Amino acid sequence: MKKNVMLKNIRNIGIMAHIDAGKTTVTERILYYTGRSHKLGEVHDGEAVMDWMVDEQERGITITSAVTTCHWNKSEIQLIDTPGHVDFTIEVERSLRVLDGAIGVFCAVGGVEPQSETVWRQADKYKVPKMAFVNKMDRVGASFFDTVDMMVARLNANPLIIQLPVGAEETFKGVVDLIDMKQIVWDDDSLGAKFLTVDIGPDMVELAEEYREKLIENVAENDDEIMEAYLAEEPVSRDALIAAIRRATINLKLVPVMCGTALKNKGIQPLLDAVEYFLPSPADVPPVTGINPETDEIEERVAGDKEPFSALIFKVAMMDGRKMSFARIYSGKMIAGADVFNSSRNKKEKISRILRMHANKKERVDEAGAGSIVGIVGAKDSSTGDTLCAPEKPILLEKIEFYEPVISIAIEPKTHSDQDKMDEVLDKFVAEDPTLRVKKDDDTGQTILSGMGELHLDIIISRMLREFKTNVNVGKPQVVYRETISSPSEASVEFDREIAGQRQAAVVRLAVKPRSRGEGNKFRSEVSDDIIPESMIPAIEKGVMESFASGALMGYPVVDVEAVLVGGSLKDSSTELAFTVSASMTCKEALDKAGPFLLEPVMDVEIFVPEQFMGDVIGDLNSRGGKIESINAKSNVQVIEAIVPLKRMFGYSTVLRSASQGRGTFSMQFSHFDKN
C-alpha cells in the first residue's frame, strides 16, 4: 500500500448501473489489472472479490456497496462497487453522497435501463462528475451508438465519444482511441493484461476521422481554449485536449463515453487511464459546506490535511459481529485513538481503530487524511449520515436522504430462544440499513418488518438465519399504504389533565385540507400572539406532525395534508406539553372528519419480452390493473413500459416466465402513491 499519496492523485469513484449491466465484473477487472487481485473473480462462479456476502455469491448480484483501494500509474483509486437492484438503491444514494466521480456502466444490448436512470439522477443530485462505459460489446444485439443515443434521450446527458468499437457482437476485438487516433487490440491469451496499440485499420479510418472532428467540436462548445484553436483552424495538442475534457467533465458539461467487454477482458486499461485523466481529485471539487452548530452560520471545509477535521459517516455495517462505520474524510486528519465530536448527536466519540478496506478484508492504519474513505471502529453512538469533526471546530454536514419502505412482512420467532435473538438482530439490521423499519403490531403482537421490496426483505430473512442463526416464521408480503384526506375540516379539542401533580391544560383549533399529490405535509399558524404565544407554536406543530405519523383509517402515515392553526386558548395551567397533546388530539379528530382514504404505492414496470408473447403479457398486465405507457421495439424484443399497483405485482416474475417460456424479464421501481 502506498503511503502519503498527494491529494491531487486521489480518485474517489463509484461504479453504478442497472442490475446485470456488468458493474461488478468491471470492478473485478480493475482490481486485477491494477494488481490489487491476483486472479480474476467471476460473478457467475460466485468468486467476485467485491461480492463477498454469501447471498451475493449465491444470487450473482451485488447487495451491499463494497469499498476497496487500488493504484494505477500515479493515482490512488478508492472505489465503491454499488448494487444495481432497485431494492438496494439506498446503497447507491449514500455512496454517491461521498464520492467525487462515478462510472456509469451500460449494457450495450439493454442500453439505458430503468435503474440506470435512477442512479444517474442520484449522481446529478449530488453534482457528481461522470463517465460512461458501454459494456458487453461482444453480446448479440450490442449497439454502441444506440446506447449513446439513449443517454441523450433518457438521461439528458451530453455524451462525448472518446472511443469507437472495432467490430460488434462476436467480431468485437478492440477500440479506436479518438484522442491519440490509435487502435487498441487486446491479447486473449494474457487474459487481457497485454494489448497492442496500432494504426487504425483502413475500414475504420473514415469513421474515426468523422468522430474525431465531432469530439473536437463538442469539446470546443464547452471550452474557450479549444474553441479559439478550433476557430483558428490550429491543431489541438493531446495535452490541451485532455485538459479541456477534464475541465468540462468536472464542470458537469460533458460525459466521456468509452466501450469494451469486461467479461472478455477488453477495454479496462483505457478506462483506468480515463479515470486518472478526467475524473476529479478531492482538490478539484468545491469545498464541502456545513453549518456551525454553535453559530448557525454556513462554513466551508477545504480538502487538506492541515484543515480542521471533518468527516461524514455514510454507512454502518455489522462485520464479524462488530459495528463498523464507513466514513469519508473531507478535511484534516483522523488519528487512531483520538477523540472526535459527533455534531449530529452532540456527543464525543473515540476512534479506536482506522481500517483501509478491501471488500470485507481490513488493513489497520494509524491515521487517514483528507480524501480518504475508511472503516472505523469505536464510534458506538454514531449512525449513517452523522458528522464527525474536531471538537474545537464543530461543523454539521448535510445529511443523507433516506427512502420510505413500500412493502412489509410479519415475522415471529420459531422458538422461545429465538425471541430475544430476533429483537437484537433486527436492531442491528436497522442500524445498518436506514430503509428498513421494524415495529410491533399491538393488536396481533407480531413484529412487522418493512423494506424496499420483496428481494430486500428476502435477503434480511436469509441473513438472520445465516449470520445470526435466528429462525423466524414469515407472513405474506403486505403493501405499505399511505393515508390522506378528500375534503377540508376543522376540529377543536380541550386537553385538561393532571400529570405528575401538575395541571396541564390547553385548547387548540385546527383546520386541515388536502394538498396535491406528492406535495407533502405542511403546518402554518394564523393566530395572533395574544391568543397563543409564539413560543407555544413549535409545541403545537410537534403535536400535529406526531398525529400525521398514524392515520385515522388504518394507522398508516398521513401525507399531502396542510394543517392550519386557526384558534385556541391559553390557560393559567397551559404548558408546551399540554399544547402538544391538544394539537395531536385535535389533528386526529379533524383528519377523521375530512374523508380519509388510502393511497397505495404504484410501480414503474419495464418488461422485455419477445414479440410472439406480447398478447399474453399485455392481457395479464391489464388484469392486474396496469396502465400501458408505451411499447417500443428494441433489438429482438419488445419493451413494454407500464404503471401497476404494487399489490398486484407479487409473484409476477413466475407468471412472466410462464407466459414467455422463460424468455421475458422485467424490472420495477417505485413511481408514486395514488388512490387505492
XYZ file of C-alpha atoms in Angstrom:
676
model
C 0.000 0.000 0.000
C 1.474 3.345 -0.997
C 1.733 5.945 1.756
C 1.184 9.714 1.678
C -0.390 9.903 -1.754
C -0.764 13.521 -2.855
C -4.327 14.808 -2.726
C -4.347 15.648 -6.438
C -3.640 11.968 -7.225
C -6.585 10.539 -5.261
C -9.710 9.443 -7.183
C -12.826 8.569 -5.173
C -15.134 6.883 -7.667
C -18.194 4.668 -7.740
C -19.330 2.071 -10.269
C -23.095 2.412 -10.845
C -25.601 0.832 -13.232
C -28.760 -1.187 -13.749
C -28.681 -4.760 -12.452
C -26.746 -7.170 -14.707
C -25.010 -4.414 -16.703
C -21.653 -5.774 -15.522
C -20.617 -3.372 -12.737
C -19.010 -5.982 -10.529
C -17.245 -7.633 -13.487
C -15.805 -4.210 -14.455
C -14.674 -3.744 -10.836
C -13.059 -7.201 -10.713
C -11.077 -6.393 -13.900
C -9.970 -3.076 -12.424
C -8.671 -4.897 -9.338
C -6.871 -7.488 -11.482
C -5.163 -5.066 -13.876
C -4.112 -2.709 -11.058
C -2.534 -5.662 -9.227
C -4.947 -5.470 -6.273
C -6.173 -9.011 -7.044
C -4.038 -11.802 -8.466
C -6.839 -13.773 -10.102
C -9.970 -12.828 -11.970
C -13.044 -13.200 -9.775
C -16.167 -14.081 -11.764
C -19.682 -13.145 -10.631
C -21.234 -16.212 -12.279
C -18.846 -18.501 -10.364
C -19.615 -16.802 -7.051
C -15.963 -15.767 -6.746
C -16.124 -11.987 -7.183
C -13.964 -10.267 -4.564
C -16.394 -7.374 -4.105
C -19.462 -9.637 -3.753
C -18.230 -11.202 -0.523
C -21.567 -11.912 1.198
C -22.893 -15.470 0.817
C -26.221 -14.175 -0.531
C -24.381 -12.100 -3.149
C -22.328 -15.088 -4.287
C -25.345 -17.402 -4.491
C -27.611 -14.943 -6.300
C -24.937 -13.407 -8.541
C -25.960 -9.846 -7.623
C -24.486 -7.036 -5.551
C -26.459 -6.359 -2.378
C -24.203 -4.085 -0.368
C -21.755 -1.451 -1.573
C -18.142 -2.563 -1.078
C -15.087 -0.313 -0.745
C -11.571 -1.004 -1.977
C -8.381 0.850 -2.872
C -6.066 0.220 -5.820
C -3.317 2.094 -7.675
C -2.923 2.991 -11.337
C 0.090 4.952 -12.588
C 0.392 7.837 -10.105
C -3.189 7.657 -8.854
C -4.737 6.028 -5.804
C -8.260 4.955 -6.723
C -10.710 4.469 -3.861
C -13.558 2.583 -5.461
C -17.079 1.673 -4.351
C -18.967 -1.048 -6.244
C -22.681 -0.332 -5.756
C -25.765 -2.562 -6.192
C -27.874 -2.346 -9.345
C -31.156 -3.697 -7.955
C -33.730 -1.019 -7.102
C -34.380 -2.593 -3.667
C -30.874 -1.554 -2.602
C -30.837 1.926 -4.128
C -30.014 3.452 -0.708
C -26.550 1.870 -1.077
C -26.056 3.902 -4.261
C -27.505 7.064 -2.689
C -25.216 7.098 0.317
C -22.160 6.126 -1.735
C -22.698 8.924 -4.266
C -23.103 11.375 -1.367
C -19.404 10.957 -0.533
C -17.840 10.250 -3.946
C -16.098 12.726 -6.246
C -16.738 10.880 -9.533
C -18.648 7.949 -10.988
C -18.545 5.493 -13.868
C -21.937 4.624 -15.294
C -21.823 1.130 -16.793
C -24.364 0.431 -19.547
C -25.161 -2.869 -21.237
C -24.633 -2.449 -24.991
C -27.735 -4.603 -25.567
C -30.087 -3.171 -22.931
C -28.819 0.410 -23.185
C -30.133 2.860 -20.598
C -32.379 0.728 -18.379
C -34.700 1.935 -15.577
C -32.279 1.650 -12.665
C -29.606 3.312 -14.837
C -31.868 6.367 -14.917
C -32.376 6.255 -11.157
C -28.674 6.104 -10.270
C -27.853 8.756 -12.888
C -30.393 11.119 -11.293
C -28.881 10.367 -7.883
C -25.444 11.328 -9.227
C -26.920 14.503 -10.760
C -28.476 15.405 -7.388
C -25.049 15.360 -5.722
C -23.388 17.015 -8.755
C -21.023 14.062 -9.254
C -18.945 14.185 -12.487
C -19.498 11.059 -14.566
C -18.002 8.884 -17.276
C -19.798 6.126 -19.187
C -18.580 2.649 -20.112
C -20.666 0.756 -22.675
C -20.090 -2.849 -21.626
C -20.897 -6.222 -23.223
C -19.947 -5.128 -26.750
C -19.428 -8.821 -27.567
C -23.083 -9.746 -26.902
C -25.646 -10.466 -29.645
C -27.641 -7.284 -30.251
C -24.920 -4.956 -28.922
C -25.148 -1.396 -30.247
C -22.725 1.276 -29.044
C -24.392 4.158 -30.880
C -27.932 3.191 -29.805
C -26.769 3.286 -26.190
C -25.204 6.731 -26.677
C -28.455 7.982 -28.250
C -30.385 6.626 -25.238
C -28.067 8.548 -22.893
C -29.171 11.748 -24.597
C -32.882 10.832 -24.702
C -33.288 9.275 -21.256
C -30.577 10.889 -19.143
C -30.429 14.331 -20.754
C -26.654 13.795 -20.810
C -24.083 15.335 -23.157
C -22.017 12.267 -24.123
C -18.518 12.793 -25.524
C -17.464 9.778 -27.576
C -13.728 9.286 -26.997
C -13.613 5.691 -28.265
C -15.199 3.777 -31.113
C -15.736 -0.003 -31.040
C -13.864 -2.096 -33.575
C -16.472 -4.657 -34.566
C -19.502 -5.701 -32.537
C -21.040 -8.886 -31.165
C -18.768 -11.860 -31.924
C -16.462 -9.707 -34.112
C -15.678 -7.160 -31.341
C -11.907 -7.096 -30.893
C -10.861 -3.656 -29.660
C -11.391 0.109 -29.713
C -10.242 3.172 -31.595
C -8.864 5.871 -29.278
C -10.072 9.208 -30.748
C -7.688 11.272 -28.612
C -4.498 9.531 -29.757
C -6.081 8.346 -33.037
C -4.767 4.820 -32.497
C -6.380 1.391 -32.424
C -6.098 -0.801 -29.305
C -6.325 -4.579 -29.660
C -6.264 -6.974 -26.691
C -4.419 -10.262 -26.377
C -6.814 -13.032 -25.327
C -4.013 -15.346 -24.189
C -2.942 -12.972 -21.407
C -6.500 -12.526 -20.008
C -6.453 -9.028 -21.455
C -3.392 -7.927 -19.470
C -1.467 -7.305 -22.718
C -2.668 -5.168 -25.602
C -1.257 -3.628 -28.753
C -1.560 -0.011 -29.824
C -1.525 0.011 -33.627
C -2.525 2.232 -36.528
C -6.245 2.495 -37.176
C -7.440 -0.193 -39.590
C -8.352 1.012 -43.099
C -12.000 0.040 -42.571
C -12.194 2.394 -39.537
C -10.162 5.412 -40.715
C -13.043 7.379 -42.239
C -15.370 6.810 -39.270
C -12.579 7.656 -36.808
C -11.815 10.947 -38.572
C -15.511 11.848 -38.581
C -15.873 11.228 -34.843
C -12.540 12.892 -34.033
C -13.951 16.035 -35.665
C -17.164 15.679 -33.657
C -15.125 15.247 -30.474
C -13.181 18.478 -31.113
C -16.430 20.342 -31.915
C -18.152 19.096 -28.769
C -15.199 19.999 -26.546
C -14.853 23.409 -28.242
C -18.502 24.211 -27.481
C -17.727 23.685 -23.798
C -14.197 25.082 -23.515
C -12.968 28.530 -24.594
C -9.326 27.485 -25.109
C -10.211 24.729 -27.549
C -12.781 26.991 -29.231
C -10.070 29.536 -30.044
C -7.825 26.889 -31.608
C -10.781 25.348 -33.457
C -11.903 28.650 -34.978
C -8.316 29.486 -35.983
C -8.081 26.005 -37.569
C -4.996 25.288 -35.468
C -4.143 21.704 -34.448
C -5.219 20.784 -30.910
C -2.474 19.103 -28.896
C -3.150 15.901 -26.961
C -2.399 17.551 -23.586
C -4.653 20.525 -24.326
C -7.480 18.228 -25.384
C -7.192 16.035 -22.262
C -7.082 19.117 -20.007
C -10.174 20.563 -21.716
C -12.120 17.294 -21.436
C -11.152 17.131 -17.764
C -12.426 20.664 -17.113
C -15.699 20.007 -18.945
C -16.224 16.684 -17.138
C -15.598 18.164 -13.689
C -17.933 21.072 -14.515
C -20.670 18.549 -15.475
C -20.768 19.744 -19.090
C -19.600 16.519 -20.771
C -19.681 12.780 -20.100
C -16.753 10.914 -21.729
C -18.002 7.632 -23.253
C -15.878 4.502 -23.706
C -16.652 0.886 -24.548
C -15.478 -2.695 -24.158
C -16.413 -6.075 -22.738
C -15.283 -6.650 -19.167
C -16.107 -10.370 -19.185
C -13.833 -10.861 -22.232
C -11.143 -8.611 -20.665
C -11.273 -5.786 -23.212
C -11.402 -2.062 -22.528
C -10.449 -1.767 -18.846
C -6.934 -0.279 -19.021
C -8.035 2.737 -21.141
C -10.945 3.163 -18.706
C -8.453 3.397 -15.830
C -6.412 5.943 -17.815
C -9.594 7.962 -18.325
C -10.373 7.868 -14.582
C -6.948 9.392 -13.966
C -7.274 11.913 -16.818
C -10.852 13.106 -16.494
C -12.392 12.449 -13.070
C -11.670 14.894 -10.238
C -9.464 14.559 -7.193
C -10.801 15.812 -3.828
C -8.903 19.038 -4.538
C -10.810 19.598 -7.802
C -14.330 19.580 -6.352
C -15.828 22.509 -4.402
C -15.125 22.525 -0.640
C -17.747 20.727 1.427
C -20.147 23.059 3.234
C -21.940 22.678 6.538
C -23.460 24.589 9.410
C -21.544 25.591 12.519
C -23.833 24.259 15.287
C -22.648 26.985 17.664
C -23.288 29.975 15.374
C -25.754 28.503 12.810
C -23.594 30.040 10.085
C -22.601 28.207 6.884
C -18.914 27.225 6.808
C -16.624 25.524 4.304
C -14.047 22.823 4.791
C -11.302 22.833 2.173
C -9.768 19.443 1.328
C -6.380 19.339 3.065
C -4.669 17.545 5.943
C -3.909 20.794 7.772
C -7.551 21.947 7.829
C -9.881 21.318 10.824
C -11.036 17.683 10.830
C -14.427 16.833 9.293
C -15.875 13.538 8.038
C -19.248 12.041 7.176
C -20.356 8.541 8.150
C -22.114 7.241 5.039
C -22.637 3.634 6.049
C -22.789 1.380 9.091
C -22.223 -2.381 8.792
C -22.068 -5.317 11.177
C -18.889 -7.170 10.230
C -17.692 -10.162 12.250
C -20.261 -9.268 14.898
C -18.879 -5.751 15.383
C -20.254 -2.413 14.359
C -18.115 -0.739 11.720
C -18.728 2.732 10.363
C -17.567 3.815 6.915
C -16.538 7.465 6.699
C -15.356 9.899 4.050
C -12.796 12.351 5.428
C -13.288 15.766 3.849
C -10.654 17.765 5.717
C -7.971 17.322 8.355
C -6.712 14.025 9.714
C -8.355 11.174 11.588
C -5.964 9.598 14.124
C -6.497 6.204 15.747
C -7.151 6.524 19.476
C -8.160 10.190 19.234
C -11.429 11.741 20.413
C -13.722 13.285 17.808
C -17.022 15.139 18.119
C -20.272 13.840 16.615
C -22.017 17.136 15.880
C -25.199 15.362 14.710
C -25.738 13.905 18.191
C -23.721 16.358 20.295
C -21.539 13.535 21.630
C -17.855 12.731 21.835
C -16.624 9.500 20.251
C -13.268 7.706 20.453
C -11.872 6.252 17.227
C -10.257 3.047 18.459
C -9.198 1.720 15.036
C -8.954 3.021 11.470
C -9.124 0.465 8.678
C -8.372 0.501 4.969
C -10.979 -1.735 3.376
C -10.713 -4.222 0.519
C -14.288 -5.568 0.357
C -14.518 -7.459 3.697
C -10.736 -7.546 4.279
C -9.204 -4.965 6.594
C -5.814 -3.308 6.996
C -5.141 -1.250 10.126
C -3.645 2.224 9.701
C -2.610 4.782 12.326
C -4.127 7.776 10.580
C -6.012 8.830 7.459
C -6.017 12.188 5.733
C -8.356 14.324 3.644
C -9.945 12.499 0.722
C -9.713 9.078 2.381
C -12.584 6.600 2.635
C -12.019 4.375 5.655
C -13.676 1.964 8.039
C -13.679 2.985 11.691
C -14.285 1.017 14.873
C -15.278 2.667 18.152
C -17.961 5.152 17.076
C -20.555 3.446 19.280
C -23.338 6.051 19.161
C -22.828 7.230 15.575
C -25.016 6.164 12.664
C -25.463 6.731 8.917
C -25.474 10.419 7.977
C -23.705 11.646 11.133
C -20.887 14.199 11.014
C -17.603 13.669 12.856
C -15.437 16.734 13.392
C -12.805 18.379 15.565
C -14.313 19.243 18.996
C -12.873 22.761 18.872
C -14.070 23.403 15.285
C -17.558 21.852 15.017
C -19.449 21.602 11.748
C -22.639 19.807 10.730
C -22.545 18.441 7.172
C -25.607 17.806 5.025
C -27.299 14.533 5.963
C -28.156 11.706 3.589
C -31.742 11.371 2.371
C -33.407 8.035 3.044
C -36.265 6.318 1.237
C -39.546 5.220 2.801
C -40.331 1.474 2.656
C -43.181 0.243 0.446
C -43.610 -3.402 1.489
C -43.990 -5.234 4.806
C -43.941 -8.758 6.186
C -44.924 -10.115 9.579
C -42.257 -12.199 11.304
C -42.272 -14.154 14.537
C -39.646 -16.320 16.241
C -39.930 -20.059 15.696
C -38.850 -20.892 19.239
C -38.779 -19.099 22.570
C -34.978 -18.938 22.418
C -35.213 -17.103 19.078
C -37.323 -14.278 20.594
C -34.561 -12.327 22.314
C -32.133 -13.017 19.477
C -34.633 -11.784 16.877
C -35.098 -8.386 18.517
C -31.349 -7.944 18.919
C -30.618 -8.959 15.326
C -33.318 -6.657 13.935
C -31.837 -3.756 15.901
C -28.510 -4.438 14.187
C -30.103 -4.554 10.732
C -31.974 -1.285 11.314
C -28.718 0.382 12.413
C -27.113 -0.928 9.206
C -29.939 -0.118 6.776
C -31.869 3.170 7.096
C -34.580 1.961 4.656
C -35.546 -0.894 6.987
C -38.305 -0.333 9.577
C -39.386 -2.549 12.479
C -42.498 -2.071 14.611
C -44.731 -4.139 16.878
C -48.378 -4.649 15.929
C -50.222 -4.039 19.209
C -53.311 -5.911 18.010
C -51.620 -9.136 16.872
C -48.367 -9.000 18.820
C -46.475 -9.640 15.586
C -43.288 -7.897 14.545
C -43.732 -6.013 11.250
C -40.632 -5.671 9.064
C -40.857 -3.090 6.253
C -38.433 -2.571 3.375
C -37.953 -1.511 -0.252
C -39.107 -4.714 -1.978
C -39.534 -8.479 -1.833
C -35.838 -9.141 -2.534
C -34.778 -6.649 0.143
C -36.824 -8.433 2.825
C -35.854 -11.869 1.497
C -32.166 -11.001 1.962
C -32.782 -9.804 5.538
C -34.544 -13.056 6.469
C -31.755 -15.070 4.818
C -29.071 -13.129 6.731
C -30.933 -13.626 10.037
C -30.575 -17.371 9.583
C -27.086 -17.478 8.014
C -25.237 -14.884 10.069
C -27.108 -14.927 13.375
C -28.694 -18.419 13.449
C -32.109 -16.894 14.150
C -35.138 -18.823 12.876
C -38.349 -16.944 12.100
C -41.735 -17.638 10.554
C -42.598 -15.190 7.786
C -46.064 -13.986 6.745
C -47.074 -12.969 3.233
C -45.756 -9.608 1.986
C -48.102 -6.683 2.610
C -48.140 -3.341 0.851
C -47.297 -0.282 2.958
C -50.047 2.233 2.239
C -50.335 5.949 2.999
C -53.404 7.882 4.105
C -54.667 11.293 3.049
C -57.937 13.268 3.084
C -60.520 14.244 0.482
C -62.062 17.413 1.977
C -61.321 20.251 4.426
C -62.468 20.059 8.024
C -61.957 21.721 11.396
C -61.787 20.481 14.955
C -61.088 21.784 18.436
C -60.116 19.738 21.491
C -59.524 20.875 25.053
C -56.892 18.944 26.932
C -57.122 19.289 30.716
C -55.439 16.736 32.936
C -53.276 16.469 35.996
C -49.928 14.824 35.248
C -47.354 14.143 37.954
C -49.119 16.540 40.302
C -49.184 19.425 37.810
C -52.242 20.723 35.969
C -51.836 20.585 32.175
C -54.444 22.403 30.068
C -54.715 23.873 26.568
C -57.203 24.338 23.723
C -56.163 24.096 20.062
C -58.340 24.643 16.994
C -57.045 23.345 13.661
C -58.227 23.355 10.057
C -56.968 20.634 7.738
C -57.216 20.493 3.959
C -55.835 18.212 1.218
C -52.773 19.158 -0.829
C -51.812 18.000 -4.322
C -50.305 14.530 -4.587
C -46.628 14.492 -3.715
C -46.552 17.949 -2.071
C -46.074 16.513 1.416
C -47.384 17.792 4.742
C -47.355 21.398 5.889
C -48.135 23.305 9.073
C -48.727 27.020 9.492
C -50.290 29.340 12.067
C -52.885 32.064 11.507
C -53.368 33.050 15.175
C -52.040 36.204 16.740
C -49.572 36.276 19.612
C -52.211 37.486 22.089
C -54.317 34.328 21.547
C -51.490 31.767 21.668
C -47.940 32.944 22.402
C -45.459 32.399 19.612
C -43.298 30.354 21.991
C -46.012 27.670 22.034
C -46.308 27.318 18.238
C -43.392 24.809 17.891
C -45.069 22.582 20.522
C -48.333 22.679 18.551
C -46.505 21.873 15.305
C -44.830 18.936 17.049
C -48.237 17.559 18.081
C -49.597 17.940 14.540
C -46.628 16.170 12.957
C -46.841 13.361 15.519
C -50.500 12.818 14.600
C -49.540 12.611 10.893
C -47.437 9.528 11.722
C -50.563 7.400 12.192
C -53.754 7.972 10.198
C -57.396 7.601 11.217
C -58.225 4.718 8.869
C -55.634 2.001 9.413
C -52.753 3.733 11.159
C -50.629 4.348 8.045
C -48.640 7.613 7.749
C -50.674 10.626 6.574
C -49.352 12.536 3.540
C -50.238 15.596 1.444
C -52.197 17.452 4.152
C -51.966 21.068 5.287
C -52.811 21.814 8.919
C -53.542 25.427 9.865
C -53.715 26.683 13.436
C -56.858 28.887 13.420
C -57.633 29.287 17.114
C -57.241 28.107 20.672
C -56.846 29.484 24.131
C -54.148 29.891 26.737
C -54.925 28.956 30.323
C -53.018 29.571 33.534
C -52.025 25.928 33.575
C -51.061 25.795 29.864
C -47.703 24.205 29.094
C -45.849 23.118 25.977
C -46.795 19.510 26.759
C -50.485 20.449 27.012
C -50.423 22.231 23.659
C -48.601 19.299 22.013
C -51.145 16.761 23.273
C -54.122 19.015 22.449
C -52.768 19.632 18.928
C -52.287 15.897 18.351
C -55.811 15.053 19.532
C -57.319 17.937 17.525
C -55.488 16.941 14.347
C -56.607 13.308 14.648
C -60.229 14.415 15.057
C -60.011 16.819 12.104
C -58.473 14.117 9.891
C -61.208 11.670 10.895
C -63.873 14.155 9.690
C -62.049 15.052 6.443
C -62.924 11.976 4.367
C -59.731 9.938 4.853
C -58.803 7.379 2.214
C -55.877 5.094 1.388
C -53.094 5.731 -1.113
C -51.247 2.719 -2.494
C -47.744 2.528 -3.988
C -47.729 2.383 -7.796
C -44.681 0.990 -9.603
C -42.963 1.842 -12.877
C -42.598 -1.525 -14.628
C -40.453 -2.214 -17.700
C -40.886 -5.619 -19.364
C -38.646 -7.109 -22.062
C -40.436 -9.859 -23.975
C -40.198 -11.456 -27.461
C -42.945 -10.220 -29.786
C -44.781 -13.568 -30.014
C -45.640 -13.386 -26.290
C -46.800 -9.745 -26.297
C -50.531 -10.502 -26.291
C -50.423 -12.733 -23.204
C -48.184 -10.322 -21.289
C -50.325 -7.247 -22.048
C -53.508 -9.155 -21.190
C -52.013 -10.153 -17.839
C -50.936 -6.555 -17.104
C -54.482 -5.320 -17.832
C -55.890 -7.917 -15.440
C -53.582 -6.530 -12.737
C -54.933 -3.001 -13.145
C -51.844 -1.902 -15.044
C -51.741 1.011 -17.442
C -49.556 0.594 -20.545
C -47.472 3.738 -21.089
C -45.558 2.721 -24.212
C -44.439 -0.249 -26.335
C -41.151 0.019 -28.235
C -39.192 -2.414 -30.386
C -35.581 -2.855 -29.342
C -33.165 -5.303 -30.956
C -35.059 -8.617 -30.979
C -37.516 -7.879 -28.147
C -40.431 -5.586 -27.369
C -40.146 -3.221 -24.398
C -43.417 -2.609 -22.536
C -43.478 0.293 -20.097
C -46.407 0.344 -17.669
C -47.501 1.541 -14.253
C -49.024 -1.123 -11.991
C -50.177 -1.141 -8.348
C -47.545 -2.859 -6.193
C -50.128 -5.128 -4.530
C -50.794 -6.756 -7.938
C -47.122 -7.429 -8.688
C -46.322 -10.039 -6.037
C -45.050 -13.211 -7.701
C -45.019 -11.569 -11.130
C -41.617 -12.996 -12.116
C -43.038 -16.544 -12.058
C -46.084 -15.524 -14.126
C -43.921 -13.724 -16.696
C -41.589 -16.698 -17.081
C -44.589 -18.976 -17.671
C -46.171 -16.594 -20.199
C -42.939 -16.167 -22.198
C -41.374 -19.637 -21.982
C -38.749 -18.230 -19.626
C -37.586 -15.543 -22.084
C -39.269 -12.475 -20.559
C -37.580 -10.248 -17.968
C -38.801 -7.222 -16.063
C -37.696 -4.557 -13.622
C -39.767 -2.256 -11.487
C -39.231 0.708 -9.226
C -41.441 2.891 -7.067
C -43.252 5.635 -9.007
C -45.793 7.337 -6.749
C -48.666 6.880 -4.317
C -52.177 7.007 -5.775
C -55.790 6.430 -4.708
C -56.482 2.847 -3.709
